[in-house]
Coordinates of C-alpha atoms in Angstrom, one line a residue:
X1 CA -36.7 -56.2 35.4
X2 CA -39.8 -56.6 33.3
X3 CA -42.5 -54.0 32.7
X4 CA -45.8 -54.2 34.4
X5 CA -47.5 -54.9 31.1
X6 CA -45.1 -57.8 30.4
X7 CA -45.8 -59.1 33.9
X8 CA -49.5 -59.1 33.2
X9 CA -49.0 -60.8 29.9
X10 CA -46.9 -63.5 31.5
X11 CA -49.6 -64.1 34.1
X12 CA -52.2 -64.5 31.4
X13 CA -50.0 -66.9 29.4
X14 CA -49.1 -69.0 32.4
X15 CA -52.7 -69.3 33.6
X16 CA -54.1 -70.2 30.2
X17 CA -51.3 -72.2 28.7
X18 CA -49.5 -73.7 31.8
X19 CA -52.7 -74.0 33.9
X20 CA -51.7 -71.8 36.8
X21 CA -50.1 -68.5 37.5
X22 CA -46.6 -68.2 38.8
X23 CA -42.9 -67.5 38.0
X24 CA -41.6 -69.8 35.3
X25 CA -38.2 -68.3 34.3
X26 CA -37.0 -71.2 32.1
X27 CA -40.3 -71.4 30.3
X28 CA -40.5 -67.7 29.7
X29 CA -36.9 -67.5 28.5
X30 CA -38.0 -70.1 25.9
X31 CA -41.1 -68.1 25.1
X32 CA -39.3 -64.8 24.7
X33 CA -36.8 -66.5 22.3
X34 CA -39.7 -68.0 20.4
X35 CA -41.4 -64.6 20.0
X36 CA -38.1 -63.0 18.9
X37 CA -37.4 -65.8 16.4
X38 CA -40.8 -65.5 14.8
X39 CA -41.0 -61.8 14.6
X40 CA -37.5 -61.4 13.4
X41 CA -38.3 -63.8 10.6
X42 CA -41.4 -61.8 9.5
X43 CA -39.3 -58.6 9.5
X44 CA -36.8 -60.1 7.1
X45 CA -39.3 -61.8 4.7
X46 CA -40.7 -59.4 2.1
X47 CA -44.4 -59.8 1.7
X48 CA -47.2 -57.5 0.6
X49 CA -48.8 -56.3 2.7
X50 CA -46.4 -56.9 5.5
X51 CA -47.9 -59.1 8.3
X52 CA -48.1 -57.6 11.7
X53 CA -45.8 -58.9 14.5
X54 CA -47.3 -61.7 16.6
X55 CA -48.5 -60.4 20.0
X56 CA -49.3 -62.2 23.2
X57 CA -52.9 -61.7 22.5
X58 CA -52.5 -63.4 19.1
X59 CA -50.9 -66.4 20.8
X60 CA -53.6 -66.8 23.4
X61 CA -56.3 -66.4 20.8
X62 CA -54.6 -69.0 18.6
X63 CA -54.3 -71.4 21.6
X64 CA -58.1 -71.2 22.1
X65 CA -58.8 -71.7 18.4
X66 CA -56.5 -74.8 18.3
X67 CA -58.0 -76.6 21.2
X68 CA -61.6 -75.8 20.0
X69 CA -61.0 -77.0 16.5
X70 CA -59.0 -80.3 16.8
X71 CA -61.0 -81.9 14.0
X72 CA -59.7 -79.2 11.5
X73 CA -56.6 -79.3 9.5
X74 CA -53.8 -76.8 10.0
X75 CA -55.0 -74.8 7.0
X76 CA -58.6 -74.8 8.3
X77 CA -57.4 -73.8 11.7
X78 CA -55.5 -70.8 10.3
X79 CA -58.7 -69.8 8.4
X80 CA -60.7 -70.0 11.6
X81 CA -58.2 -67.8 13.4
X82 CA -58.4 -65.3 10.6
X83 CA -62.1 -65.1 11.0
X84 CA -61.8 -64.6 14.7
X85 CA -59.2 -61.8 14.2
X86 CA -61.4 -60.1 11.6
X87 CA -64.5 -60.1 13.9
X88 CA -62.5 -59.1 17.0
X89 CA -62.6 -55.6 18.3
X90 CA -59.2 -55.7 19.9
X91 CA -57.4 -56.4 16.5
X92 CA -55.1 -53.5 15.5
X93 CA -56.2 -53.9 11.8
X94 CA -59.2 -56.0 11.2
X95 CA -58.9 -55.6 7.4
X96 CA -55.6 -57.5 7.2
X97 CA -53.6 -59.2 9.9
X98 CA -51.5 -61.7 8.0
X99 CA -49.7 -63.4 11.0
X100 CA -52.1 -66.3 11.4
X101 CA -49.6 -69.1 10.5
X102 CA -47.0 -67.6 12.8
X103 CA -49.5 -67.3 15.6
X104 CA -50.6 -70.8 15.2
X105 CA -47.0 -72.1 15.2
X106 CA -46.1 -70.1 18.3
X107 CA -49.2 -71.3 20.1
X108 CA -48.4 -75.0 19.4
X109 CA -44.8 -74.5 20.6
X110 CA -46.0 -72.6 23.7
X111 CA -48.6 -75.2 24.6
X112 CA -46.9 -78.4 23.8
X113 CA -43.2 -77.6 23.5
X114 CA -42.9 -79.2 20.0
X115 CA -41.8 -77.5 16.9
X116 CA -44.5 -77.6 14.2
X117 CA -42.0 -76.4 11.5
X118 CA -38.9 -78.4 12.5
X119 CA -38.4 -79.9 9.0
X120 CA -38.2 -76.4 7.4
X121 CA -35.4 -75.4 9.9
X122 CA -33.1 -78.2 8.8
X123 CA -31.5 -79.5 5.6
X124 CA -33.4 -82.2 3.8
X125 CA -30.9 -84.9 4.7
X126 CA -30.6 -83.9 8.4
X127 CA -30.8 -86.8 10.8
X128 CA -30.3 -86.9 14.6
X129 CA -29.6 -90.1 16.5
X130 CA -30.4 -93.5 15.0
X131 CA -33.7 -92.8 13.2
X132 CA -35.0 -89.3 14.0
X133 CA -35.8 -86.9 11.2
X134 CA -37.5 -83.6 11.9
X135 CA -41.2 -83.4 11.1
X136 CA -43.6 -80.5 10.4
X137 CA -47.3 -80.1 10.8
X138 CA -48.6 -80.5 7.3
X139 CA -51.3 -78.1 5.9
X140 CA -53.9 -80.9 5.3
X141 CA -53.1 -82.7 8.7
X142 CA -55.0 -82.3 12.0
X143 CA -52.9 -81.5 15.1
X144 CA -53.8 -84.8 16.7
X145 CA -52.4 -86.7 13.6
X146 CA -49.2 -84.6 13.7
X147 CA -48.6 -85.2 17.4
X148 CA -49.3 -88.9 17.1
X149 CA -46.8 -89.1 14.2
X150 CA -44.0 -87.6 16.1
X151 CA -44.9 -89.4 19.4
X152 CA -46.0 -92.8 18.1
X153 CA -47.8 -94.6 21.1
X154 CA -46.4 -98.0 20.2
X155 CA -42.8 -99.1 20.1
X156 CA -41.3 -99.1 16.7
X157 CA -38.1 -101.0 17.6
X158 CA -37.5 -104.5 18.9
X159 CA -39.8 -105.4 21.7
X160 CA -37.1 -107.8 23.0
X161 CA -34.5 -105.1 23.2
X162 CA -36.8 -102.8 25.1
X163 CA -37.8 -105.5 27.4
X164 CA -34.2 -106.5 28.0
X165 CA -33.2 -102.8 28.7
X166 CA -36.1 -102.4 31.1
X167 CA -35.2 -105.6 33.0
X168 CA -31.6 -104.4 33.2
X169 CA -32.6 -100.9 34.4
X170 CA -34.8 -102.4 37.1
X171 CA -31.7 -103.7 38.8
X172 CA -30.1 -101.0 40.9
X173 CA -32.6 -98.1 40.5
X174 CA -32.0 -97.7 36.8
X175 CA -28.3 -97.4 37.5
X176 CA -27.4 -98.6 34.0
X177 CA -28.5 -95.2 32.5
X178 CA -27.4 -92.8 35.2
X179 CA -25.7 -89.6 33.9
X180 CA -22.4 -90.4 35.5
X181 CA -22.2 -93.8 33.8
X182 CA -23.3 -92.4 30.4
X183 CA -20.6 -89.8 30.8
X184 CA -18.0 -92.3 31.7
X185 CA -18.9 -95.1 29.4
X186 CA -20.1 -93.2 26.3
X187 CA -18.3 -89.9 26.8
X188 CA -21.8 -88.4 26.7
X189 CA -22.2 -84.6 26.8
X190 CA -25.6 -83.5 27.8
X191 CA -27.3 -80.7 25.8
X192 CA -30.7 -79.0 26.4
X193 CA -33.5 -79.0 23.9
X194 CA -36.7 -77.1 23.9
X195 CA -38.3 -79.6 21.5
X196 CA -39.8 -82.5 23.3
X197 CA -39.6 -84.6 20.2
X198 CA -35.7 -84.6 20.5
X199 CA -35.7 -85.9 24.1
X200 CA -33.1 -88.7 24.7
X201 CA -31.7 -88.6 21.2
X202 CA -28.0 -89.5 21.1
X203 CA -25.7 -88.0 18.5
X204 CA -23.0 -90.6 18.2
X205 CA -20.8 -88.3 16.0
X206 CA -20.4 -85.6 18.8
X207 CA -21.5 -87.8 21.8
X208 CA -24.4 -85.3 22.5
X209 CA -27.3 -86.6 24.4
X210 CA -30.2 -84.2 24.0
X211 CA -32.5 -83.7 27.0
X212 CA -35.8 -81.9 27.3
X213 CA -35.1 -80.0 30.5
X214 CA -38.3 -78.0 31.2
X215 CA -39.4 -79.8 34.3
X216 CA -41.5 -76.8 35.5
X217 CA -43.5 -77.1 32.3
X218 CA -43.9 -80.9 32.8
X219 CA -45.1 -80.5 36.4
X220 CA -47.7 -77.8 35.6
X221 CA -49.1 -79.9 32.8
X222 CA -49.3 -83.0 35.0
X223 CA -50.9 -80.9 37.8
X224 CA -54.1 -80.8 35.6
X225 CA -54.4 -84.5 36.3
X226 CA -53.8 -84.3 40.0
X227 CA -55.4 -87.0 41.9
X228 CA -55.2 -89.6 39.1
X229 CA -53.1 -92.7 39.6
X230 CA -50.1 -93.0 37.5
X231 CA -51.3 -96.2 36.0
X232 CA -54.6 -94.6 35.0
X233 CA -52.9 -91.9 33.1
X234 CA -52.0 -94.3 30.3
X235 CA -55.7 -94.6 29.5
X236 CA -56.2 -90.9 28.8
X237 CA -56.4 -90.4 25.1
X238 CA -54.6 -88.0 22.8
X239 CA -57.6 -86.0 21.8
X240 CA -58.8 -85.6 25.3
X241 CA -55.4 -84.3 26.3
X242 CA -55.1 -81.9 23.5
X243 CA -58.6 -80.5 24.2
X244 CA -57.3 -79.7 27.7
X245 CA -54.2 -78.0 26.2
X246 CA -51.8 -80.6 27.3
X247 CA -49.9 -83.6 25.9
X248 CA -50.9 -87.1 26.9
X249 CA -50.1 -87.5 30.6
X250 CA -48.3 -90.8 30.0
X251 CA -45.8 -88.9 27.9
X252 CA -45.4 -86.2 30.5
X253 CA -44.8 -88.8 33.3
X254 CA -42.3 -90.8 31.2
X255 CA -40.3 -87.6 30.4
X256 CA -40.2 -86.4 34.0
X257 CA -39.3 -89.8 35.3
X258 CA -36.6 -90.3 32.7
X259 CA -35.0 -87.1 33.9
X260 CA -35.4 -87.4 37.7
X261 CA -35.6 -91.1 38.2
X262 CA -33.3 -92.5 35.5
X263 CA -30.6 -89.9 34.4
X264 CA -30.3 -87.7 37.4
X265 CA -31.8 -89.6 40.5
X266 CA -31.4 -87.8 43.8
X267 CA -29.9 -91.0 45.3
X268 CA -26.8 -90.6 43.0
X269 CA -24.6 -87.6 44.2
X270 CA -22.3 -87.9 41.1
X271 CA -25.2 -87.6 38.7
X272 CA -26.8 -84.9 40.8
X273 CA -23.6 -82.9 40.6
X274 CA -23.6 -83.2 36.8
X275 CA -27.2 -81.8 36.8
X276 CA -26.1 -78.8 38.9
X277 CA -23.4 -78.1 36.4
X278 CA -25.9 -78.3 33.5
X279 CA -28.2 -75.9 35.3
X280 CA -25.3 -73.4 35.8
X281 CA -23.6 -73.7 32.4
X282 CA -26.3 -74.8 30.0
X283 CA -29.2 -73.0 31.5
X284 CA -31.2 -76.2 32.3
X285 CA -34.4 -75.5 34.1
X286 CA -33.6 -75.2 37.8
X287 CA -36.6 -77.2 38.6
X288 CA -34.8 -80.3 37.3
X289 CA -33.2 -80.4 40.7
X290 CA -36.6 -80.2 42.5
X291 CA -37.8 -83.7 43.1
X292 CA -40.9 -83.1 45.1
X293 CA -43.3 -83.4 42.1
X294 CA -41.9 -86.5 40.5
X295 CA -44.6 -89.2 40.2
X296 CA -44.0 -92.5 41.9
X297 CA -44.2 -95.3 39.3
X298 CA -45.3 -98.8 40.2
X299 CA -43.8 -102.2 39.1
X300 CA -46.1 -102.5 36.1
X301 CA -45.4 -99.0 34.8
X302 CA -44.3 -99.1 31.1
X303 CA -42.2 -96.7 29.0
X304 CA -44.5 -96.5 26.0
X305 CA -43.1 -93.4 24.3
X306 CA -39.4 -93.4 25.3
X307 CA -38.8 -97.1 25.6
X308 CA -37.1 -97.4 22.3
X309 CA -34.6 -94.6 22.9
X310 CA -33.8 -95.8 26.4
X311 CA -33.2 -99.3 24.9
X312 CA -30.9 -97.8 22.3
X313 CA -28.9 -96.0 25.1
X314 CA -28.7 -99.3 27.0
X315 CA -27.4 -101.1 24.0
X316 CA -24.8 -98.5 23.4
X317 CA -23.7 -98.9 27.0
X318 CA -23.3 -102.7 26.6
X319 CA -21.3 -102.3 23.4
X320 CA -19.6 -98.9 23.6
X321 CA -19.3 -97.3 20.2
X322 CA -15.8 -96.4 18.9
X323 CA -14.7 -93.0 20.2
X324 CA -11.5 -92.2 18.1
X325 CA -10.2 -92.9 14.6
X326 CA -8.3 -96.0 15.6
X327 CA -11.3 -97.6 17.4
X328 CA -13.5 -96.7 14.4
X329 CA -11.1 -98.3 12.0
X330 CA -11.1 -101.6 14.0
X331 CA -14.8 -101.4 14.4
X332 CA -15.5 -100.9 10.7
X333 CA -13.1 -103.7 9.8
X334 CA -14.5 -106.2 12.3
X335 CA -18.1 -106.3 11.3
X336 CA -19.8 -109.4 9.8
X337 CA -19.6 -107.9 6.4
X338 CA -15.8 -107.9 6.5
X339 CA -15.3 -111.2 8.3
X340 CA -14.4 -113.1 5.1
X341 CA -11.9 -110.4 4.1
X342 CA -10.2 -110.6 7.4
X343 CA -10.1 -114.4 7.3
X344 CA -8.6 -114.3 3.8
X345 CA -6.0 -111.7 4.9
X346 CA -5.1 -113.9 7.9
X347 CA -4.7 -117.0 5.6
X348 CA -2.5 -115.1 3.2
X349 CA -0.3 -113.9 6.0
X350 CA -0.1 -117.5 7.3
X351 CA 0.9 -118.8 3.9
X352 CA 3.6 -116.2 3.5
X353 CA 5.0 -116.9 6.9
X354 CA 4.9 -120.6 6.2
X355 CA 6.8 -120.2 2.9
X356 CA 9.4 -118.0 4.5
X357 CA 9.9 -120.6 7.3
X358 CA 10.3 -123.5 4.8
X359 CA 12.8 -121.4 2.8
X360 CA 14.8 -120.7 5.9
X361 CA 14.8 -124.4 6.8
X362 CA 16.0 -125.4 3.3
X363 CA 18.9 -122.9 3.6
X364 CA 19.8 -124.2 7.0
X365 CA 19.8 -127.8 5.7
X366 CA 21.9 -126.9 2.7
X367 CA 24.5 -125.1 4.9
X368 CA 24.7 -128.1 7.2
X369 CA 25.1 -130.5 4.3
X370 CA 27.8 -128.4 2.8
X371 CA 29.7 -128.3 6.1
X372 CA 29.5 -132.1 6.4
X373 CA 30.5 -132.7 2.8
X374 CA 33.5 -130.3 2.7
X375 CA 34.9 -130.2 6.2
X376 CA 38.4 -129.3 5.0
X377 CA 37.1 -126.2 3.2
X378 CA 35.3 -125.3 6.4
X379 CA 38.3 -125.9 8.6
X380 CA 40.7 -124.3 6.0
X381 CA 38.6 -121.2 6.0
X382 CA 38.9 -121.0 9.8

């Protein structure tokens, strides 16, 4: 049971950041963890003077500063927030606040569900999936540039592979990438992520498929564009979306459809059962199983943001990766780079077998000749 003050704060956050009031348990579980992580960090880091903990007021103020100063860099945005705090009458200590960077970071995560300091939270050589490396919002970079960098609007990979995967998925209601088939074919184990940038990344070492599961967040963000055709959403630019406090609607639609239309469609009871287990065991957003707000895509709808990752999953399905040591050994010794070595080994084995066969034939002929030449010795021995 939350306190009346906490309930009021949640209502303010949901109305300003999510666009409408209401109960969003999965989102506020994430928000509470986010606040705890940031404030615990500041309590353990020794600075002088010590920065104050980030409050809900700080996060809401930072959200307004961010959307009103999109042309400014991260460093400039923090400076603007510091000015606003200094001149504000509700600041606990107008002489020094010190938590502007943390407040900006929390606001970005709360508004857009992306981690602006992801690179700092991992080792320098960390990699997830085929190409993904965590990125952070750089001090001399605008927010729009950062978002565009982690969500490139154009496909980086092979256009042919994406087109082939899309054509294959069109057959049978995207059946090629349903959760039950990914689980059976790849041994996929679905794991939740609160960072939208990690959506649909497949860790082939552990067979983890990371899924951004905050469907309630996606629906409330899309509700701001209610009445617009799905096809028209592709034309809404990044800056226009960020000014409204949302991500590009095309990205939101693709993410929602990849969850409810591709991985866990309601027409597939086996995949729906997997989703129910994920909600119970891994705390997936319960709204993942609510299909009423899923947009209906047309025949010319394109996966601009997630097309490459979906194509990669489709390629893995058509050529299942090795899942144990024996399969990995055969796989590593059957690539094009080892084809000549395998051919030479096979030739050597053939030569050895041939020499042995010739030797045995010679011995057999010699024994036959000796038996013919010395029949008495042969019969005497018997």
